[in-house]
Coordinates of C-alpha atoms (C1' of nucleotides) in Angstrom, one line a residue:
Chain C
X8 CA -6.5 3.2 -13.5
X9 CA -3.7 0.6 -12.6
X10 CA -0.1 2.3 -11.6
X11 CA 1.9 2.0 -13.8
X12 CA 6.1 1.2 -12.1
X13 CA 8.6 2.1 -14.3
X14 CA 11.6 0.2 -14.5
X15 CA 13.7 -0.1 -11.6
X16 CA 17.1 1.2 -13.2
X17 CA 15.4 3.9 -15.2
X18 CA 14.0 5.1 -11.6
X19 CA 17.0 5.2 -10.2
X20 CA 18.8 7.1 -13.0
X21 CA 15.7 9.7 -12.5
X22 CA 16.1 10.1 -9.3
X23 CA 19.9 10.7 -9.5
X24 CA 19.4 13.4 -12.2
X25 CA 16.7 14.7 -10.1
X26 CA 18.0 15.7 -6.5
X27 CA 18.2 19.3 -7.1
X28 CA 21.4 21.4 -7.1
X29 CA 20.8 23.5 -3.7
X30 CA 21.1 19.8 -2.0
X31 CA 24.3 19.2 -3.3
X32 CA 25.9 22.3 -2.0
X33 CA 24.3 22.0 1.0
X34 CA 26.2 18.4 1.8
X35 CA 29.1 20.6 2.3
X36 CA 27.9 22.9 4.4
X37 CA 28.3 22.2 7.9
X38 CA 25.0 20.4 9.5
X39 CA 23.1 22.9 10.8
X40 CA 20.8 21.2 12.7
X41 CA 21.5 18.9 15.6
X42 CA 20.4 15.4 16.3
X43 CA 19.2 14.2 19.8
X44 CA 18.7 11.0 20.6
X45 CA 19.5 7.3 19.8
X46 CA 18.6 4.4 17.4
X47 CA 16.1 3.4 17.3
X48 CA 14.9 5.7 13.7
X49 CA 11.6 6.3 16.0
X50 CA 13.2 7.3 19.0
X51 CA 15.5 9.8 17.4
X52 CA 14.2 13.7 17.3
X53 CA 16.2 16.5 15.2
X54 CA 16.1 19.9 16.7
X55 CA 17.5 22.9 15.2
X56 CA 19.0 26.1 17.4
X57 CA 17.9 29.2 15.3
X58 CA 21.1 30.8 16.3
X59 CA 24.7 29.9 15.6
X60 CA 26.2 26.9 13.5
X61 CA 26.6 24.4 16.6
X62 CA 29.9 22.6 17.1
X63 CA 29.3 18.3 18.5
X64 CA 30.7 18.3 21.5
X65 CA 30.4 14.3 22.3
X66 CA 28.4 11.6 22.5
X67 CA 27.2 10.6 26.2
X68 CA 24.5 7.7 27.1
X69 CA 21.6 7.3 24.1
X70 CA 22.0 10.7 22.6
X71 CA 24.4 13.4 20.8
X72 CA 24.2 16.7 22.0
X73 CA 25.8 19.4 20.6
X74 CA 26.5 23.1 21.3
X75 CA 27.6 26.7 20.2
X76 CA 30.9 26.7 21.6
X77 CA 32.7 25.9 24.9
X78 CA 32.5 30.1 25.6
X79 CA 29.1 30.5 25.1
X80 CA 28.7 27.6 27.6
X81 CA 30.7 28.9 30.4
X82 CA 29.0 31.9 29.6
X83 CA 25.7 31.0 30.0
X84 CA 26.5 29.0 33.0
X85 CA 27.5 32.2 34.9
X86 CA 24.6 34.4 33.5
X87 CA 22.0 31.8 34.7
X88 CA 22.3 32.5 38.4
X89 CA 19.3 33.9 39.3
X90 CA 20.6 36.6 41.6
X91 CA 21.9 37.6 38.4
X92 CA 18.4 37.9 37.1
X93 CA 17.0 39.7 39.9
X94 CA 19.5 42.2 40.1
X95 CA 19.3 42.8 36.0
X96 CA 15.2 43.0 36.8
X97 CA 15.7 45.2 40.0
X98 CA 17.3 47.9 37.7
X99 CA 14.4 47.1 35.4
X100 CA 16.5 45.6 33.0
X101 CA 14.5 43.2 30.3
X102 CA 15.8 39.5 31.4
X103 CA 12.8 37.8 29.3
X104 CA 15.0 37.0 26.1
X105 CA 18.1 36.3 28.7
X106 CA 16.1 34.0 31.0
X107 CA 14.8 31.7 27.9
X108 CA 18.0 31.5 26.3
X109 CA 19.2 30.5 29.6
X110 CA 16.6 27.6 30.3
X111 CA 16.9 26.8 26.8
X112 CA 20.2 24.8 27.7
X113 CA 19.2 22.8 30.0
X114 CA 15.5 21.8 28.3
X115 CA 17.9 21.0 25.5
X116 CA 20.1 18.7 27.6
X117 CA 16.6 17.0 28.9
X118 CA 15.9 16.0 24.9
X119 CA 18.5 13.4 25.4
X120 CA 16.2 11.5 27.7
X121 CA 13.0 11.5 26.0
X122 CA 11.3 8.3 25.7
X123 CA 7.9 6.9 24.2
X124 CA 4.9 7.6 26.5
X125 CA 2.5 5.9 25.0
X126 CA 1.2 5.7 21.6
X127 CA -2.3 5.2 19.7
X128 CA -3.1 3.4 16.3
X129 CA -6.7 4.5 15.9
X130 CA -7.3 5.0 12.3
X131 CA -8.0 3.2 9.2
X132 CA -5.9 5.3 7.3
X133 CA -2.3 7.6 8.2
X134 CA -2.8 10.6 10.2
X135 CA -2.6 13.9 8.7
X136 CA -2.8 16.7 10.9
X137 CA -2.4 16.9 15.1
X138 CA -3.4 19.5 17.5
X139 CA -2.7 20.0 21.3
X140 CA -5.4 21.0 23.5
X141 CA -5.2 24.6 23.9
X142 CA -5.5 24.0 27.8
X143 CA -5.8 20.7 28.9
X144 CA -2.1 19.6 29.4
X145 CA -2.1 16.2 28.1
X146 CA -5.3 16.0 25.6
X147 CA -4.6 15.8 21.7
X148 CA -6.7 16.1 18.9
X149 CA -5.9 14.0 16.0
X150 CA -6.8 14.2 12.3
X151 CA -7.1 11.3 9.4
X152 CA -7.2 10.5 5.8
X153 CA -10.7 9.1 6.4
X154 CA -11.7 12.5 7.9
X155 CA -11.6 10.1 11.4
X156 CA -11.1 12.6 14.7
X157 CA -9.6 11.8 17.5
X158 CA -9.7 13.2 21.1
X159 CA -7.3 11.7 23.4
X160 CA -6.1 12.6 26.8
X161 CA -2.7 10.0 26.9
X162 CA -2.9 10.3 30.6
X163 CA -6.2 8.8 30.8
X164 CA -6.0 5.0 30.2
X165 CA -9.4 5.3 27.9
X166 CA -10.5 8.8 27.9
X167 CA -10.9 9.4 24.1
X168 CA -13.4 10.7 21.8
X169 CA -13.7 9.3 18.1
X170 CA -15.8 10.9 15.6
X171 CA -15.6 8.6 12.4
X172 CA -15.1 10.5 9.2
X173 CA -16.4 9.8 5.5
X174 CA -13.6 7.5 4.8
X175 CA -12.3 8.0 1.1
X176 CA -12.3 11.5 0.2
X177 CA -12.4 13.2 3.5
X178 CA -9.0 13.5 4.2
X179 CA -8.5 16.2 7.0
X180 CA -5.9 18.9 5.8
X181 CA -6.3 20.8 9.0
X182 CA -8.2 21.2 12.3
X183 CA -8.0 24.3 15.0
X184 CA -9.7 24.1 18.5
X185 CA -12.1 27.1 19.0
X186 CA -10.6 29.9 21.0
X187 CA -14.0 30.5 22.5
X188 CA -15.1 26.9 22.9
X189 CA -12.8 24.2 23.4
X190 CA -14.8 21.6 23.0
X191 CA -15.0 22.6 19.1
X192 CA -12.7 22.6 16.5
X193 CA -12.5 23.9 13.3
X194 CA -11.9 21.2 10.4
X195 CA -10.7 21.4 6.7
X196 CA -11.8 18.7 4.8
X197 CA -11.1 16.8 1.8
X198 CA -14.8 16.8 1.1
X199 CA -14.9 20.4 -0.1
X200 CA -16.2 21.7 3.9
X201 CA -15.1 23.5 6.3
X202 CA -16.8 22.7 9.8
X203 CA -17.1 23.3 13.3
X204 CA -17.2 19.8 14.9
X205 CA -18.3 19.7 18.6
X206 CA -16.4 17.0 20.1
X207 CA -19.0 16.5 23.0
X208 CA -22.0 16.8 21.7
X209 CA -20.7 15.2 17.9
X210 CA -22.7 18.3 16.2
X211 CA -21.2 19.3 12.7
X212 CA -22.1 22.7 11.5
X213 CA -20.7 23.3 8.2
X214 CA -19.4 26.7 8.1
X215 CA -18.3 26.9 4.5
X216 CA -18.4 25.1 1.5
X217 CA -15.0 25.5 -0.8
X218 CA -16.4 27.3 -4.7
X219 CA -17.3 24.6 -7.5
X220 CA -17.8 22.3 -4.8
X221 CA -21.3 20.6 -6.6
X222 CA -20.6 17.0 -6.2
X223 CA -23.6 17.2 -4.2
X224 CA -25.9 18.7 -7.1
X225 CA -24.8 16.2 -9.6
X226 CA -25.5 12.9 -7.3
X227 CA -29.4 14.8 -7.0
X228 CA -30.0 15.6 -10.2
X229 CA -28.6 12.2 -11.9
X230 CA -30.0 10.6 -8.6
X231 CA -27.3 8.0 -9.2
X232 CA -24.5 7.6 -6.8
X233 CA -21.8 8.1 -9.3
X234 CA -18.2 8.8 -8.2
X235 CA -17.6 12.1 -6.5
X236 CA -16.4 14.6 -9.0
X237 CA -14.4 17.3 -5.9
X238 CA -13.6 20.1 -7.6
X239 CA -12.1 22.2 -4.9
X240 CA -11.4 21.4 -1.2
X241 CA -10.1 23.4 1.9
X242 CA -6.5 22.2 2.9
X243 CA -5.7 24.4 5.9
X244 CA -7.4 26.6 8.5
X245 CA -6.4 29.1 11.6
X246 CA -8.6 31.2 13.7
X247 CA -8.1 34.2 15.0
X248 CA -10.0 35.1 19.0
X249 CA -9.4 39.1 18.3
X250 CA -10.1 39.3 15.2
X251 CA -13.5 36.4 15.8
X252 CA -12.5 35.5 12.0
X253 CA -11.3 32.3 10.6
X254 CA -8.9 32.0 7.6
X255 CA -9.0 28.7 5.0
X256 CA -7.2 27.9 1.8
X257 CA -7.8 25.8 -0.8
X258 CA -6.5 23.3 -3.1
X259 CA -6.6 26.1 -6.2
X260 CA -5.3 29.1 -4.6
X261 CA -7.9 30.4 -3.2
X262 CA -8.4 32.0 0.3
X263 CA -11.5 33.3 2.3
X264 CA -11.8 35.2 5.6
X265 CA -14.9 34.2 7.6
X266 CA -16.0 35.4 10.8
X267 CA -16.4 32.6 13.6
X268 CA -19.3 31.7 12.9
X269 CA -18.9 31.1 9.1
X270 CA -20.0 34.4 7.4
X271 CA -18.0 35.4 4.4
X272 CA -16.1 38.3 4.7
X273 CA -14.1 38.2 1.5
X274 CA -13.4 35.2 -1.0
X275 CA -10.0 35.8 -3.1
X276 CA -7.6 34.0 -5.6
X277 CA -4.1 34.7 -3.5
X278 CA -2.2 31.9 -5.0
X279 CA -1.6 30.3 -8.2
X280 CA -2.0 26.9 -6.9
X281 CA -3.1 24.9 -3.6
X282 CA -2.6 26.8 -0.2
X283 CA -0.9 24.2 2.3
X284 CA -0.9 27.0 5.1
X285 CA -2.8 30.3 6.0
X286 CA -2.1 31.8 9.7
X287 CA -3.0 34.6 11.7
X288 CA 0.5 36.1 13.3
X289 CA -0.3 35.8 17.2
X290 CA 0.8 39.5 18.5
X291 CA 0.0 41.5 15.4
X292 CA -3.6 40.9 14.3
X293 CA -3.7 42.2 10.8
X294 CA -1.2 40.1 9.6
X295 CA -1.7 36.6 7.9
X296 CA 0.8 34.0 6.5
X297 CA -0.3 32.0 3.4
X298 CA 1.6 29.1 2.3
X299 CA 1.9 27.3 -1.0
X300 CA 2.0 24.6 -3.6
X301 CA 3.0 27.5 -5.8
X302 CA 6.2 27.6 -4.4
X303 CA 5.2 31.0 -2.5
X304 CA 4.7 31.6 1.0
X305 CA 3.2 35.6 1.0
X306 CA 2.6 37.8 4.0
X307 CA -0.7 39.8 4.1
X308 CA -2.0 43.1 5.8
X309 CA -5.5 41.8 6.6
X310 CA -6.8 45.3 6.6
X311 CA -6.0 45.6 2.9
X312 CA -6.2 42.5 0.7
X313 CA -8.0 43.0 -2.7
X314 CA -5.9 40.4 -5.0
X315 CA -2.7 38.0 -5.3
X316 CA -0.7 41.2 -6.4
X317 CA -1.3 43.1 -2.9
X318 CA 1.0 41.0 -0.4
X319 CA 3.4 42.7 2.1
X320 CA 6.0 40.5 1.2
X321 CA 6.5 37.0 -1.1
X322 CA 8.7 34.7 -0.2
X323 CA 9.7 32.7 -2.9
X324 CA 11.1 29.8 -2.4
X325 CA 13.0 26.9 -4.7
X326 CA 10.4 24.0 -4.6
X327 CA 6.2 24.0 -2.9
X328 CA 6.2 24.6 0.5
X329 CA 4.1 22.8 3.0
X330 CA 3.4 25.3 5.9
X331 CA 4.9 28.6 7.2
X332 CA 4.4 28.9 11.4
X333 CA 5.2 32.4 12.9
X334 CA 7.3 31.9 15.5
X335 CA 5.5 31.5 19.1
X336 CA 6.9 33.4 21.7
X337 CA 7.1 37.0 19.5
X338 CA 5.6 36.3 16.2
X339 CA 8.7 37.5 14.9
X340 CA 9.8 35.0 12.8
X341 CA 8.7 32.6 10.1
X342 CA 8.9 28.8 9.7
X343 CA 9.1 26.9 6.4
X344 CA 9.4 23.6 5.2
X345 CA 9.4 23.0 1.2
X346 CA 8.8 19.5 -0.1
X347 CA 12.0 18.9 -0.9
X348 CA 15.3 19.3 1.5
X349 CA 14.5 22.6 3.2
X350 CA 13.5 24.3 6.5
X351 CA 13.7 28.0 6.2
X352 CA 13.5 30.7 8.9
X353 CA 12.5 34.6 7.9
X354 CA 12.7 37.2 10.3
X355 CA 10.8 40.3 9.8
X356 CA 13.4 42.1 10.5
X357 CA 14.2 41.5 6.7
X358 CA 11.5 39.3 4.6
X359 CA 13.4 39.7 1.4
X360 CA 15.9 36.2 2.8
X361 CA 15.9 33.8 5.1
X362 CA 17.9 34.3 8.1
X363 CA 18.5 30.6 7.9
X364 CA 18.8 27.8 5.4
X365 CA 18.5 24.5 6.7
X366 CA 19.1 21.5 4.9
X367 CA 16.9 18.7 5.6
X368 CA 15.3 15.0 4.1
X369 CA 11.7 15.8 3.9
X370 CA 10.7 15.2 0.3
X371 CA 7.0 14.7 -0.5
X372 CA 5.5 11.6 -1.7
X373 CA 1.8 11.3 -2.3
X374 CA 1.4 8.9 0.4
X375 CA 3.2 10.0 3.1
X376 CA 1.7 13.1 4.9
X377 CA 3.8 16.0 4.3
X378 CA 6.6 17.5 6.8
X379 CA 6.1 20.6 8.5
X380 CA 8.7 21.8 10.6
X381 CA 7.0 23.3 13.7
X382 CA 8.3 25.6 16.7
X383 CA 8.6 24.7 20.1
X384 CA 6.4 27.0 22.0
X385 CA 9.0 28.3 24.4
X386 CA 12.1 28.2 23.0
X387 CA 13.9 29.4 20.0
X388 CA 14.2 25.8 18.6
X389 CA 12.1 23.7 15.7
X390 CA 11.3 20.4 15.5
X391 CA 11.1 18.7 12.1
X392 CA 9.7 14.8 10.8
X393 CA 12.1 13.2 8.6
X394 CA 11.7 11.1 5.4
X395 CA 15.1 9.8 4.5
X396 CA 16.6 10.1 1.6
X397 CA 19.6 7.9 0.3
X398 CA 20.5 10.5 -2.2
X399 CA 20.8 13.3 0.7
X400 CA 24.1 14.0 1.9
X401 CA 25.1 12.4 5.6
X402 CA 22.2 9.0 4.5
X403 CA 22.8 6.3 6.4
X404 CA 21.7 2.8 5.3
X405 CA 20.0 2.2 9.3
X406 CA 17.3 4.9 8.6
X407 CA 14.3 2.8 8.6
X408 CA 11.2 4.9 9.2
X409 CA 10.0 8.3 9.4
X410 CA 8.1 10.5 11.7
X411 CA 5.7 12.7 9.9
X412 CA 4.0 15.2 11.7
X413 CA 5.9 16.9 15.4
X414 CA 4.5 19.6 17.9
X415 CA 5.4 20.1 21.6
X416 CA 2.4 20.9 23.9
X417 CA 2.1 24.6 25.1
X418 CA 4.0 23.5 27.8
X419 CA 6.7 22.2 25.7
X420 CA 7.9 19.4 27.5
X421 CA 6.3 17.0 26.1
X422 CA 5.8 15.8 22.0
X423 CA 3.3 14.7 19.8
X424 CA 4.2 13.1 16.4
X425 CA 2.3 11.1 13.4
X426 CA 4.1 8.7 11.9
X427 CA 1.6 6.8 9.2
X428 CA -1.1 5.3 11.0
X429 CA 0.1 6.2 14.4
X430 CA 0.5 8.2 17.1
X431 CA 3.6 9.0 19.4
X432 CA 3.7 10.8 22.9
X433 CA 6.8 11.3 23.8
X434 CA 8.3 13.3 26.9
X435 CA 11.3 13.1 29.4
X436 CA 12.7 9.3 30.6
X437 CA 11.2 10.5 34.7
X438 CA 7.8 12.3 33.4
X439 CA 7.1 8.9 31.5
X440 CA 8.1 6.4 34.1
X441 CA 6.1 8.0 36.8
X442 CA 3.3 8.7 34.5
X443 CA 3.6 5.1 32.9
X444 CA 3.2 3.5 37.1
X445 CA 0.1 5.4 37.3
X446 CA -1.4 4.1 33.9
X447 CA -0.1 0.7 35.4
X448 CA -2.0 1.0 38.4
X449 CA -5.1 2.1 37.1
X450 CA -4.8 -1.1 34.4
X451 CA -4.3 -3.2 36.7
X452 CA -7.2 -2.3 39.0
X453 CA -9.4 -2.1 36.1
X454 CA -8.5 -5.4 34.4
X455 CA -7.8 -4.4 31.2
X456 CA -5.0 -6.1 29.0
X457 CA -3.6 -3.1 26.6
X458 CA -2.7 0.3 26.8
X459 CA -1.8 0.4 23.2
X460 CA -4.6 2.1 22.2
X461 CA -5.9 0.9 18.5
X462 CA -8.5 0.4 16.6
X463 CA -8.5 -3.6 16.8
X464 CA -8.2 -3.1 20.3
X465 CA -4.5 -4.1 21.0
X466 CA -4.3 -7.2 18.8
X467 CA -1.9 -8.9 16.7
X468 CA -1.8 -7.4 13.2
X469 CA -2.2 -9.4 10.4
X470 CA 1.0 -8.0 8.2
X471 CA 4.3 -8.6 9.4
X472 CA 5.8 -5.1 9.6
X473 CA 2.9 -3.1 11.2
X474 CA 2.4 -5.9 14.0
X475 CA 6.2 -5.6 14.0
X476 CA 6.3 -2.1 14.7
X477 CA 3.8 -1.9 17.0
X478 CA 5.2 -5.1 18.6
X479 CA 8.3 -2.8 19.3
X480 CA 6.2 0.2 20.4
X481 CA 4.3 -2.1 22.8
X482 CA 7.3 -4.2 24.5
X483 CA 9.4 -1.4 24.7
X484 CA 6.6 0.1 26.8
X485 CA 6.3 -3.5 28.7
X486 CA 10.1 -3.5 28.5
X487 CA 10.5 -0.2 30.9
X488 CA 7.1 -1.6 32.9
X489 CA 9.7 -4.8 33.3
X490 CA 12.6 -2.6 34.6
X491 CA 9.7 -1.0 36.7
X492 CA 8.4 -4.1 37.8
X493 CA 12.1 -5.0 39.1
X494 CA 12.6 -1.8 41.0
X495 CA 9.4 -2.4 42.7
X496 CA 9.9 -6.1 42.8
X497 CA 6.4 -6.7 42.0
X498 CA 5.7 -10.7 40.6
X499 CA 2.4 -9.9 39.5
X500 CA 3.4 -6.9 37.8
X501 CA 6.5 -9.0 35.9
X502 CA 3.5 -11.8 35.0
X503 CA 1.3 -9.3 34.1
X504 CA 3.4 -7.8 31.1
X505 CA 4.1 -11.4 30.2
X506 CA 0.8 -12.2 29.7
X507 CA 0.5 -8.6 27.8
X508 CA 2.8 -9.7 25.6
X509 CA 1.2 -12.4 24.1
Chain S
dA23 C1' 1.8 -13.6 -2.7
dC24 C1' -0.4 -10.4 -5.3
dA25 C1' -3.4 -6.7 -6.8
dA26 C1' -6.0 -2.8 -5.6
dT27 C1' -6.5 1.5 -3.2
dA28 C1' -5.5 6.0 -1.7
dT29 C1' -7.7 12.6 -4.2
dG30 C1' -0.2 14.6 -4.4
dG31 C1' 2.1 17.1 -7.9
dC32 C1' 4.2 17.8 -12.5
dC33 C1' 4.3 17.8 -17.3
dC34 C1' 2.4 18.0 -21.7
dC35 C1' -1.0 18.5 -25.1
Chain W
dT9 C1' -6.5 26.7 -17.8
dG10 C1' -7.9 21.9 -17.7
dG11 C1' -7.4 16.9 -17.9
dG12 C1' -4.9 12.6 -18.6
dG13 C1' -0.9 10.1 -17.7
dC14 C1' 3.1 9.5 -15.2
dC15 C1' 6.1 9.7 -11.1
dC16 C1' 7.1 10.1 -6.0
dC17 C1' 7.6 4.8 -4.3
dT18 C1' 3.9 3.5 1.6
dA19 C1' 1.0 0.6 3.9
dT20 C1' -3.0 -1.8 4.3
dT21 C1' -6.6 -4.9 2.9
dG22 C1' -9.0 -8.5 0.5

DNA sequence: ACAATATGGCCCC
DNA sequence: TGGGGCCCCTATTG
């Protein structure tokens, strides 16, 4: 039962042998991925454009931004006038891809300014998967290790819904608001279910049940409660409004299509080993995307699945891959992150490669939820949590801590990330300080000491880096209420975070 | 300070 | 194909 730790030097020599080939090479490829933002590690974001290698163009203020090229710019500069656009839609020109690539510049040039909006510490154990509100701008749901749920509208100094979870054993692979209902959501649990949880009225129906799940039978007929023996467990979910169907996978390959309301509509072994990812494609409905541990991501016609052989497409890839995300705005494209040091992206233009390769420090480590590069909804642009790696090319010794889990709200101006036990809102340097005077306001009429939300209720930790870390969070969010404070010369304000402080 | 815990993935028998 | 042991090397709790 007790870990056993090797050695330190036969670790290292391990892990030297180890970093794979592909990594290697790719240190001498030029980055192809940019890096926005400033120390510090938290408040750093890496975005990739899913077009041209980018050329650095400076460093200016907090952040590095970097572009195409100097042409493209002057370009772009002249083809954003909006007479342009009118004109080009007046002779019924297309100006949708034109306009986006357009306002993708300058949304790109905003990433330099984001800043912490607030952040939440909720759980006993890290967070493992995150979920925006399909349309309340500024609501996330939240997922644990314990199978804990949160509902949290950041705007909203205490608007949240908790539903506690199981604790050991229920981790939460995956949750997906109803497209009919949003106060449900579908959940993939550790405990072998799959259920819909309504977050108002805290009803669980339990939809499905993953095969050889019987830890249930054995505690009845031993009528002892003897550890739970899981054989099988759902990892991921997605749910489709046209289709009314929900998709799950589980940890041994196996995948089954249920309608919305939890009838089987087909059970089938699609993969060798555990599926991270399944997902409907948003503009075609017949077609599904199921991701990996078998180092497979596969592309299904839902009208015609009968066994693992059957796929449209495979998309083999060089280590297990953790999720596979058709792009947003056309469904055209596919997103993957292995559990190693790559981000692909396929095109359907041509599934047999990926259009691009990116390199990336993402391995997996059993306790550290896994990396899953995600799109931003609008834009042709991916956001990805980092674990660094000292063997990866370009490591510096500075980076401290990673960010886990990242997805922009359907807006896309604002971001959500896990990172261990907590929560991160992040959004542009304006947006958070107007947003953050309102919060201030409404804490200061109603008395209350913390807007750190967390499950001790803002105190002191007992161990010295977590109280450290969330020290930081918490005065850098007194720290711009000080600047604040100043520019509205409030005293009581300025006491006020003092007292917060301490 | 130190040990235990957590249900990830691979290899080998 | 299944299970035990090992390795990846974090963060929290008692």
């Amino acid at each position: 039962m007790a870990p056993v730790n090797q050695p330190k030097d036969k670790k290292h020599e391990r892990a030297h042998e180890r970093w794979p080939e592909e990594a290697k090479s790719a240190g001498k490829r030029k980055p192809d991925y940019e890096e926005l933002g400033n120390e510090p590690q938290a408040k750093r974001l890496f975005v990739r454009k899913t077009s041209k290698p980018p050329e650095k163009i400076g460093r200016s203020g907090g952040g590095s931004m970097v572009r195409n090229n100097r042409v493209l710019f002057h370009q772009l500069d002249r083809q954003c006038s909006i007479v342009h656009y009118v004109y080009q839609n007046m002779l019924g020109g297309s100006i949708r891809a034109q306009l986006r690539q357009c306002l993708q510049l300058p949304f790109l040039r905003s990433l330099a300014s984001y800043r912490l909006f607030r952040t939440a510490s909720p759980f006993d154990r890290r967070v493992t998967c995150l979920e925006w509100h399909p349309t309340h701008p500024s609501t996330v749901a939240v997922g644990s290790k314990g199978g804990d749920i949160i509902l949290w509208d950041y705007e909203v100094l205490t608007k949240t819904c908790f539903i506690k979870g199981k604790g050991p054993g229920d981790s939460l692979g995956d949750i997906k608001f109803s497209p009919y209902e949003a106060v449900k959501l579908y959940v993939a649990s550790g405990d072998g279910t799959l259920s819909l949880q309504d977050l108002e009225g805290r009803a669980v129906q339990v939809i499905s049940r993953a095969p050889d799940c019987g830890h249930e039978l054995i505690l009845c007929s031993l009528g002892l409660m003897l550890c739970c023996c899981f054989f099988c467990w759902y990892c991921s979910v997605d749910v489709s409004a046209s289709c009314r169907a929900v998709v799950t996978g589980d940890n041994v390959g196996n995948v089954v299509l249920l309608s919305t309301s939890g009838e089987e509509i087909w059970k089938l072994k699609l993969h060798r080993k555990k599926v991270t990812h399944v997902e409907f494609n948003s503009r075609c409905e017949w077609l599904l995307a199921t991701a990996s541990v078998d180092q497979t991501v596969k592309i299904w016609d839902l009208r015609n699945i009968k066994n693992k052989m059957n796929f449209l497409h495979v998309l083999p890839h060089d280590k297990p891959v953790n999720a596979a995300y058709f792009s947003p705005t056309d469904g055209a494209k596919l997103l993957s992150t292995d559990q190693r040091s790559e981000i692909r992206v396929y095109s359907s233009s041509d599934w047999t490669k990926p259009q691009h390769l990116i390199p990336h420090p993402h391995r997996q480590f059993q306790h550290l939820t896994p990396i899953k590069a995600t799109w931003h909804p609008r834009y042709d642009l991916i956001v990805a949590g980092r674990y660094p790696d000292p063997k990866f090319p370009g490591y510096t010794v500075n980076e401290l801590r990673t960010v886990d889990l990242n997805k922009f709200n359907p807006m896309g101006d604002t971001l959500a990330s896990g990172m261990g036990f907590n929560i991160l809102i992040w959004s542009r340097e304006e947006m958070v300080a107007k947003k953050q005077e309102h919060l201030l306001k409404a804490m200061t009429e109603q008395g209350i000491g913390s807007w750190s939300l967390s499950r001790r209720g803002g105190q002191r930790q007992a161990n010295p880096g977590t109280s450290k870390l969330k020290a930081n969070l918490l005065s850098w969010e007194l720290e711009e209420m000080r600047t604040k404070s100043n520019d509205s010369k409030s005293q009581g304000r300025k006491r006020k975070g003092k007292d917060l402080e301490n």
